[in-house]
Amino acid sequence: MKNVSKKLTNTKGINFIKWDANFIFLILLIFGLILIIISPTIIRQLNGVGLLGQESYLNYRLANLIKENRGIPNYDDLSFGGRYFIYAVGWPVFLVLFSTLTKLSLENTSIILPIFFGLMNIIMFYLILKNLLLRRLQVYASSFFLLLSPAFLYLGSASSATVFIIFLLFLGFYLQLTSKPINLAISFICFILIPLFSYSQGILISILLLLYGLLINRKRLKFLILTIFVISLIYIFYYINYGGFEQIKFNVTENFSVVNYFAEFGSDYGIGIFSAFLAVVGLIKMKTNKLFKVYLILLSIILLILIKYLTWPIFYFNFVICILAGYGLVVLLRFKWESKLIKKTTIAVILFGTFASTFLYISRAESFEPNIYLIEGMKYLAEEGEPYQTVFSHYDLGYYINFAGMKNIFDRYFLYAPKPNKRYADSRAFIYAEDLETINQFLKDYSIDYIFIDKKRYNELYKDKMVNRYLPFYLDIDKRFRLVYKNEEVYLWRVYSIDD
């Protein structure tokens, strides 16, 4: 009897040790997860670089305007030289509400919220894959590749509406997997909120939900059609209130290159090349769920087309890549290799390459846009320039110019912008002007006070061109243009009148 008692006692002790070990592992895993997600932000903050990405500065400025106005203003004095305040204001409003409730500054709010929702997104990603009854190893592997993917780390570091939209999508998608009415109601609310945060992403998600209902879950088709119908009503409301908008006739990704969307080739928010390789393997070998495979293929085609014109689809495509990469890794692990040594070496190279690529990416966070040189240029412009003066630059730098308190000619928010095609055509004529008449006309039409350019855009605009024929030539010889500030990457000219 004593022996039995001892055995029971020992068994309880062993179970406690196992539970304790699992708990410690879970804590370490969560700590590691948080550490990886916050690493790019920590590196940038320690080096005084500030917020990450163009959208962070747009959203910060819009949130600040809403806060100062104590409501959504009617007019934006800075963007496109002045425009009606027609933005997808969901994220800026959310920043203001969170900042007001927590008493945190808008800057700190812009740092904390992306990290939090980045963490929530990977948790929701894991739960969705688990509920889709995928193999446990595949779920773990896909989550692993997502956590280490550069696009995901960027998403959790930049104050962009996309990180919250993906959270709404994942939460709504996860809740509709159940049959509880309350869950379906919350799922419905999550989906219909998305257009308030991004007009274009709302359309993509409507297509995504429709394909899901048609191909994978016919039981939810009526619910999803109702959801899409309500989302459509929101767009009709926008159209009735704001009317149509001028469709842009130029390519905003004119320097598009496939290699720019791989982190290993220098992209700020690209996908990992090792994950992409495994995704191809996973796609080729996926045979168990053909409709799910068709769904992923259709989604990938749509996203690859959009990536040619927009930047945010890369973040959605990254989730597809990670799902397939997880499956691809499982395929390689279970494949009957002729040599165990080759198998172990191949898997080790892929895993080590993924880790190395991630840590190299994190180490580059300081150089991501805006880098320290662009920040210093903005500071000079804000301190030395007069408020509401007009600065000409590439539209990629438009948000930064507005953040410095200056008007731009145009920026990346073309939706409902005043005459974007004319402004683009006039700007191209100015950039490649070969005579003073064209230059003078542009300076007069847009009342230019400064010309702001960085090395990256300069190289994009004038690569393979003889710069002594165009605007740079006149910036050097014409006394109206005086170089008032420069550093290693940024140049700022003050434009004076002929009399000065």
PDB file of C-alpha atoms in Angstrom, residues 8 64 113 119 128 131 187-188 258 263 276 312 315 329 333 339 364 376 387 396 408 452 454 474:
ATOM      1  CA  LEU A   8       0.776   8.112  -6.919  1.00  0.00           C
ATOM      2  CA  ASN A  64      -3.454  65.455 -34.738  1.00  0.00           C
ATOM      3  CA  LEU A 113      -0.959  49.994 -31.199  1.00  0.00           C
ATOM      4  CA  LEU A 119       0.786  40.313 -31.702  1.00  0.00           C
ATOM      5  CA  ILE A 128      -7.779  30.159 -37.624  1.00  0.00           C
ATOM      6  CA  ASN A 131      -9.800  25.588 -36.534  1.00  0.00           C
ATOM      7  CA  SER A 187     -18.085  38.887 -37.134  1.00  0.00           C
ATOM      8  CA  PHE A 188     -20.536  40.932 -39.211  1.00  0.00           C
ATOM      9  CA  VAL A 258      10.093  41.806 -58.553  1.00  0.00           C
ATOM     10  CA  ALA A 263      13.571  41.335 -48.031  1.00  0.00           C
ATOM     11  CA  ALA A 276       8.758  31.789 -50.893  1.00  0.00           C
ATOM     12  CA  TRP A 312      -0.384  47.078 -49.032  1.00  0.00           C
ATOM     13  CA  PHE A 315       1.135  42.109 -46.480  1.00  0.00           C
ATOM     14  CA  LEU A 329       8.173  22.375 -44.695  1.00  0.00           C
ATOM     15  CA  LEU A 333      10.108  16.636 -43.436  1.00  0.00           C
ATOM     16  CA  SER A 339      20.029  10.311 -47.813  1.00  0.00           C
ATOM     17  CA  ARG A 364      18.515  47.178 -41.037  1.00  0.00           C
ATOM     18  CA  GLU A 376      16.927  65.729 -40.353  1.00  0.00           C
ATOM     19  CA  PRO A 387       4.118  77.507 -42.225  1.00  0.00           C
ATOM     20  CA  ASP A 396       6.580  59.616 -52.283  1.00  0.00           C
ATOM     21  CA  ASN A 408       2.989  69.656 -51.102  1.00  0.00           C
ATOM     22  CA  PHE A 452      13.045  68.936 -51.712  1.00  0.00           C
ATOM     23  CA  ASP A 454      16.467  62.765 -51.676  1.00  0.00           C
ATOM     24  CA  TYR A 474      19.169  74.729 -63.798  1.00  0.00           C
TER      25      TYR A 474
END
